[in-house]
mmCIF file with all atom_site columns, C-alpha atoms in Angstrom:
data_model
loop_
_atom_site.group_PDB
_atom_site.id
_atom_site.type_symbol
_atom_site.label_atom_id
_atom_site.label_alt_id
_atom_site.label_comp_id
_atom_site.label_asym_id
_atom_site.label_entity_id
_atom_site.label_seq_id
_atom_site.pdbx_PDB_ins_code
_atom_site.Cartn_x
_atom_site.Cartn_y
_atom_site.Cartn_z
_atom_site.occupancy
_atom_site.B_iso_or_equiv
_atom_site.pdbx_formal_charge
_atom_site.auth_seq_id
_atom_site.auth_comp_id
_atom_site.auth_asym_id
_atom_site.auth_atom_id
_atom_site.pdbx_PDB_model_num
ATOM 1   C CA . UNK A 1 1   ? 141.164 105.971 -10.268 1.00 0.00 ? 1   UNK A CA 1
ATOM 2   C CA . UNK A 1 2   ? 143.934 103.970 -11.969 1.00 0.00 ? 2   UNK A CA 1
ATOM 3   C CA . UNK A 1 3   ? 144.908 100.111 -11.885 1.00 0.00 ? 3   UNK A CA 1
ATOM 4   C CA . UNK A 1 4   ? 146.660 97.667  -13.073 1.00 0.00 ? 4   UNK A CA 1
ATOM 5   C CA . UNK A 1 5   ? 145.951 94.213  -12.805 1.00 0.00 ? 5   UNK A CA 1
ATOM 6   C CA . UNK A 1 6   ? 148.637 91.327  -13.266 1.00 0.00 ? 6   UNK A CA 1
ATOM 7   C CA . UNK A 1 7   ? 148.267 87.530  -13.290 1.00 0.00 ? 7   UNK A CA 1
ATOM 8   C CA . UNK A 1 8   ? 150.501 84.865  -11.700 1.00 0.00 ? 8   UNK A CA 1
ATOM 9   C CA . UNK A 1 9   ? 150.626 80.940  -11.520 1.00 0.00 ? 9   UNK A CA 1
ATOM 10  C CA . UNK A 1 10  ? 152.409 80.155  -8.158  1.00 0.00 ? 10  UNK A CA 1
ATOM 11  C CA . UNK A 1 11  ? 155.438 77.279  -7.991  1.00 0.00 ? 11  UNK A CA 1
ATOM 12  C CA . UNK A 1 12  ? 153.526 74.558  -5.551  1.00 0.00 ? 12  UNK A CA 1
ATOM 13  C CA . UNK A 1 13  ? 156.030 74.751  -2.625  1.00 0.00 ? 13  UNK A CA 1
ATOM 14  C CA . UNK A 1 14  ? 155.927 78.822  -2.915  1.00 0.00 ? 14  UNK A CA 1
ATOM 15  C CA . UNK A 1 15  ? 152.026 79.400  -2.218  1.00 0.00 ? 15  UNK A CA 1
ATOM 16  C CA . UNK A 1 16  ? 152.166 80.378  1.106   1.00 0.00 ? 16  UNK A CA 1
ATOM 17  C CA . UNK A 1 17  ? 155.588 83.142  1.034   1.00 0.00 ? 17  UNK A CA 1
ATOM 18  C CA . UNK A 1 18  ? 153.767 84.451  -1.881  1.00 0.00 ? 18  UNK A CA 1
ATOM 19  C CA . UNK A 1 19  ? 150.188 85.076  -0.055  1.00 0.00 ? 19  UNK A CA 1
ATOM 20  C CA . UNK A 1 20  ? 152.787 86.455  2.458   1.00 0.00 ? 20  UNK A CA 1
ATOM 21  C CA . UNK A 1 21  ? 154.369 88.847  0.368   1.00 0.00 ? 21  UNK A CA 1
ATOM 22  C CA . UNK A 1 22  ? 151.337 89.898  -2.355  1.00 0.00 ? 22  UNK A CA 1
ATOM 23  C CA . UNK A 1 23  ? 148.875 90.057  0.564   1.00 0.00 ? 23  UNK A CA 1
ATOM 24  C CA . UNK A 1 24  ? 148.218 92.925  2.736   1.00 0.00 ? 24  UNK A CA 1
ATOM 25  C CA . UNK A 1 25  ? 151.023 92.498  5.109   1.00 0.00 ? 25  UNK A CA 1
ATOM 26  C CA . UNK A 1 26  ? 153.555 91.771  2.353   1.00 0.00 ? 26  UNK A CA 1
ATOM 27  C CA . UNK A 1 27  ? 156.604 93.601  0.858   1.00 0.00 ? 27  UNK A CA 1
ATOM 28  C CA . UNK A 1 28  ? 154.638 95.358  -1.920  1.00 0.00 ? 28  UNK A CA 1
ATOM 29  C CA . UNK A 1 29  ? 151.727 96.755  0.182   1.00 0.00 ? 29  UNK A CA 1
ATOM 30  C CA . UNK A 1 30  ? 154.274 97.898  2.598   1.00 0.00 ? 30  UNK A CA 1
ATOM 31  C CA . UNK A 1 31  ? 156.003 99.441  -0.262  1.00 0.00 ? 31  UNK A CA 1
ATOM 32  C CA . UNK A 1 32  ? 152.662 100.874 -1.567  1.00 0.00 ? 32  UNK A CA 1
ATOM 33  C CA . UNK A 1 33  ? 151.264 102.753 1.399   1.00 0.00 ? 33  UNK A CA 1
ATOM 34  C CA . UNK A 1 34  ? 154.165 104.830 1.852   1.00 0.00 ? 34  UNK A CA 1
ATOM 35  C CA . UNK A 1 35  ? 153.024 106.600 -1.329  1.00 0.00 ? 35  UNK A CA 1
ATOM 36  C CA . UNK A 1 36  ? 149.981 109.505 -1.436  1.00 0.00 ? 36  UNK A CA 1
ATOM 37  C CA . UNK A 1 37  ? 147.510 108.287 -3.860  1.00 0.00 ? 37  UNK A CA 1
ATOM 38  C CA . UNK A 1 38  ? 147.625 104.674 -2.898  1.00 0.00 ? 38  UNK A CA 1
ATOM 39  C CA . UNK A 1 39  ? 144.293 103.010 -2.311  1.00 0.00 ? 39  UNK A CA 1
ATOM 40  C CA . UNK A 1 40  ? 144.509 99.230  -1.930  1.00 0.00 ? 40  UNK A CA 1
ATOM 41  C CA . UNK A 1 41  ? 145.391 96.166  -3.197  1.00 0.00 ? 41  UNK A CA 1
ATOM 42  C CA . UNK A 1 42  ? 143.275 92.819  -3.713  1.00 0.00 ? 42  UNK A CA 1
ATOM 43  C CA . UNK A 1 43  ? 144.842 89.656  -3.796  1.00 0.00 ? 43  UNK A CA 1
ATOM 44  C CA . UNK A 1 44  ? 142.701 87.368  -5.502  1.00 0.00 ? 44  UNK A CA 1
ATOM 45  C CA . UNK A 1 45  ? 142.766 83.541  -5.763  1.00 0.00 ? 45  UNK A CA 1
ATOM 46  C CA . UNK A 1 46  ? 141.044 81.243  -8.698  1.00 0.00 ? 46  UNK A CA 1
ATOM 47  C CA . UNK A 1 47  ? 138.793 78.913  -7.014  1.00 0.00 ? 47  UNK A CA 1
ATOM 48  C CA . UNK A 1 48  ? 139.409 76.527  -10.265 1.00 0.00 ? 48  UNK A CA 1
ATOM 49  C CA . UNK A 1 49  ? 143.497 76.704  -9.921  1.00 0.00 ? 49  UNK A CA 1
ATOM 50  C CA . UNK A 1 50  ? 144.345 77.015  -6.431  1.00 0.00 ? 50  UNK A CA 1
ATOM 51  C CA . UNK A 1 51  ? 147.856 78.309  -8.182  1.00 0.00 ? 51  UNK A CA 1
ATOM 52  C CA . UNK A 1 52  ? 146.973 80.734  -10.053 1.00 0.00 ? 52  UNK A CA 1
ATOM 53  C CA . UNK A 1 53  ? 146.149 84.680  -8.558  1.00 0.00 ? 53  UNK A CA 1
ATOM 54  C CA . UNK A 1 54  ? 145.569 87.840  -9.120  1.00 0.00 ? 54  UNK A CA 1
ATOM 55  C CA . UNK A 1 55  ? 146.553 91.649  -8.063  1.00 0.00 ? 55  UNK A CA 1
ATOM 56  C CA . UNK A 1 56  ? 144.631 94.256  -8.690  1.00 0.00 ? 56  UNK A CA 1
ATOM 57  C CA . UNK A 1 57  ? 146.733 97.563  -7.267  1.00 0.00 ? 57  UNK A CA 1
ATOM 58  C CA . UNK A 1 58  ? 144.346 100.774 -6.942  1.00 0.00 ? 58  UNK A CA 1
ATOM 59  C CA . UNK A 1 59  ? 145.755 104.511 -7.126  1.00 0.00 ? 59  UNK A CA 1
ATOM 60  C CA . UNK A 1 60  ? 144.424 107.442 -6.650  1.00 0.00 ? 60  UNK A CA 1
ATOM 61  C CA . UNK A 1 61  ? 145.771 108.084 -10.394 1.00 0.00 ? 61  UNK A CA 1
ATOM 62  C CA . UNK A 1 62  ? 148.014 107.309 -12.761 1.00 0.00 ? 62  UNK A CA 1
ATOM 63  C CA . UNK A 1 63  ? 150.109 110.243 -11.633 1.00 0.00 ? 63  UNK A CA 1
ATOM 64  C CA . UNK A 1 64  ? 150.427 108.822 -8.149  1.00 0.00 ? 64  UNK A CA 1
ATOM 65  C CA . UNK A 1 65  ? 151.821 105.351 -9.217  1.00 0.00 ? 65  UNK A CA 1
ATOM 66  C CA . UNK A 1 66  ? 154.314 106.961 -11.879 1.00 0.00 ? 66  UNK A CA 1
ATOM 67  C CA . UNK A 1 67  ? 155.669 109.337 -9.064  1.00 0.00 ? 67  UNK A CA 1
ATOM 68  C CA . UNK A 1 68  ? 155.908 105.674 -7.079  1.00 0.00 ? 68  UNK A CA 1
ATOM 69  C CA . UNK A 1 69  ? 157.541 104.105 -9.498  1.00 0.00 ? 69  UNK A CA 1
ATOM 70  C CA . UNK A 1 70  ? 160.338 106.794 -10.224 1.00 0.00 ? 70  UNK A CA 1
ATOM 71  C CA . UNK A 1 71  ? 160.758 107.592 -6.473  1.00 0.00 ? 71  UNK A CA 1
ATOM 72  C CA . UNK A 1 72  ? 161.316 104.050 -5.469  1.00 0.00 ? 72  UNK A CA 1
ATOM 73  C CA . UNK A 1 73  ? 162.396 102.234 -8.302  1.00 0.00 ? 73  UNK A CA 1
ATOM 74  C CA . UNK A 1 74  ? 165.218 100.750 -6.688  1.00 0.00 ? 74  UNK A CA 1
ATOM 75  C CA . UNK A 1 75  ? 163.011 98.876  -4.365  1.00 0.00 ? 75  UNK A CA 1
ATOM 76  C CA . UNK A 1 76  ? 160.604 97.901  -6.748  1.00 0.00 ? 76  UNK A CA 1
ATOM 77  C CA . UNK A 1 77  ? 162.969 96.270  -8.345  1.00 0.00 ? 77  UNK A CA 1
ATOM 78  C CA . UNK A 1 78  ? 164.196 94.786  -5.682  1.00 0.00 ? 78  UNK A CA 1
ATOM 79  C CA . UNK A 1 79  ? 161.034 93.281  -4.496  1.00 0.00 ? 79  UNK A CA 1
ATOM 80  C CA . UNK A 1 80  ? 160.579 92.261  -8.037  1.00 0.00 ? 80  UNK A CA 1
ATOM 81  C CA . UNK A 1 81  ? 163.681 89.699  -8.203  1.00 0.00 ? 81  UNK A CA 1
ATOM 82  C CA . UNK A 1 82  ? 163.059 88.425  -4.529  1.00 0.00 ? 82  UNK A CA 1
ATOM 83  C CA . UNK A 1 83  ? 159.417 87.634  -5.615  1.00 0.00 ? 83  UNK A CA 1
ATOM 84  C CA . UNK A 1 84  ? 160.286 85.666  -9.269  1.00 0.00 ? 84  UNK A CA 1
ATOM 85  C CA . UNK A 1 85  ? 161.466 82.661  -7.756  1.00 0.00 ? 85  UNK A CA 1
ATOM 86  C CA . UNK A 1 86  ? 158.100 82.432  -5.972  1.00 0.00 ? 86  UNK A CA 1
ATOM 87  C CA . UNK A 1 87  ? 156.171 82.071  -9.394  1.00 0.00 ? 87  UNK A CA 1
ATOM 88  C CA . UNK A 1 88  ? 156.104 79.930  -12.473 1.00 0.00 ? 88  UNK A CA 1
ATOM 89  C CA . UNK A 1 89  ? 154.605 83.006  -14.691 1.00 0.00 ? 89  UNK A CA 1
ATOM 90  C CA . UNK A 1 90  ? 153.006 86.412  -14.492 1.00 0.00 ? 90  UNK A CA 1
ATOM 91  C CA . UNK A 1 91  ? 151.971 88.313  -16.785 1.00 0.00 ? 91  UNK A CA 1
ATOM 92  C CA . UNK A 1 92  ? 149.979 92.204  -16.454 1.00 0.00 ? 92  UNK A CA 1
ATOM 93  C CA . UNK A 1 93  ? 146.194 92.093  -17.708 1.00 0.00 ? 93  UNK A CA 1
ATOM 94  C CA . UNK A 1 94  ? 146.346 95.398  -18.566 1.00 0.00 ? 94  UNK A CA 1
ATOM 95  C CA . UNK A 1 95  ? 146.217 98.535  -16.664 1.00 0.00 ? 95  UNK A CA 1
ATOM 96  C CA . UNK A 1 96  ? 142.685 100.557 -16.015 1.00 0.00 ? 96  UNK A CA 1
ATOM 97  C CA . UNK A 1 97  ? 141.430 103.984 -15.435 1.00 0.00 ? 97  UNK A CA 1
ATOM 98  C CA . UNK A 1 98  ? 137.801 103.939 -13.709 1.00 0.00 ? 98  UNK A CA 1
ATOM 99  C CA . UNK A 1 99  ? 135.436 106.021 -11.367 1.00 0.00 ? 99  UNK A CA 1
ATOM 100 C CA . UNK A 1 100 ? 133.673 107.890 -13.763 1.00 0.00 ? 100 UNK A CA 1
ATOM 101 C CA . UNK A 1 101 ? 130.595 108.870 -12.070 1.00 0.00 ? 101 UNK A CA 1
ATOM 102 C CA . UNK A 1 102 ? 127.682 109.830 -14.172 1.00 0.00 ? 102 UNK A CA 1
ATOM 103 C CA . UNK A 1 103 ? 128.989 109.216 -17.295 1.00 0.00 ? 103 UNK A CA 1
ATOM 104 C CA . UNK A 1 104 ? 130.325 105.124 -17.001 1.00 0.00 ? 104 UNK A CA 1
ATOM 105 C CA . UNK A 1 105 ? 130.047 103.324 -19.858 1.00 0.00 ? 105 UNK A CA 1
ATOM 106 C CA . UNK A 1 106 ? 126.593 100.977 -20.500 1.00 0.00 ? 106 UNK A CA 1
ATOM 107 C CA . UNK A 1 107 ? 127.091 98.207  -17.709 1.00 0.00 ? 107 UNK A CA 1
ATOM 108 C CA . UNK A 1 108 ? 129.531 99.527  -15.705 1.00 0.00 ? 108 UNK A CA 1
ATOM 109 C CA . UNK A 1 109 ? 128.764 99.651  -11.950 1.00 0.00 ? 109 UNK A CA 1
ATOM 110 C CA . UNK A 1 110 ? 127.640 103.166 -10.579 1.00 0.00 ? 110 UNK A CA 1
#
């Protein structure tokens, strides 16, 4: 499994669109499940900073999000400007490969 996992601090008067459009139902997940290897997306919200969230976009591999990306990189982008005006920042946590089984590192969940 691959993800990648990017942070965002929401403008005040633009929490609601952006539930809307990060959320399940939203432009990106839309977007997503049109694609083989896509397997979810988790919207998260800090209880401490009601304005700050989290996205944590799960594929199948890494493969299956490049081929996303290059396919539909027009409406990616797209997506991408209509969304800025909804935050203040985001920036990616990093990107992850997991599901390893047997053989996951010392404290990783089996």
């Amino acid at each position: 499994m691959y993800c990648y996992i990017w942070e965002y601090v929401v403008n005040e008067h633009s929490r609601e669109r952006f539930v809307q459009e990060y959320g399940p139902s939203g432009s990106w997940c839309r977007l997503f499940r049109q694609k083989t290897g896509y397997l979810g997306t988790d919207l998260l919200q800090d209880r401490a900073d009601p304005r700050r969230f989290v996205t944590v976009d799960r594929w199948a591999s890494f493969d299956c999000w490049r081929a996303m990306r290059e396919e539909d990189a027009n409406e990616f982008d797209r997506i991408d400007a209509e969304c800025e005006t909804l935050t203040e920042s985001e920036r990616e946590i990093g990107r992850f490969d997991g599901d390893w089984g047997d053989s996951a590192p010392r404290g990783a969940p089996r």
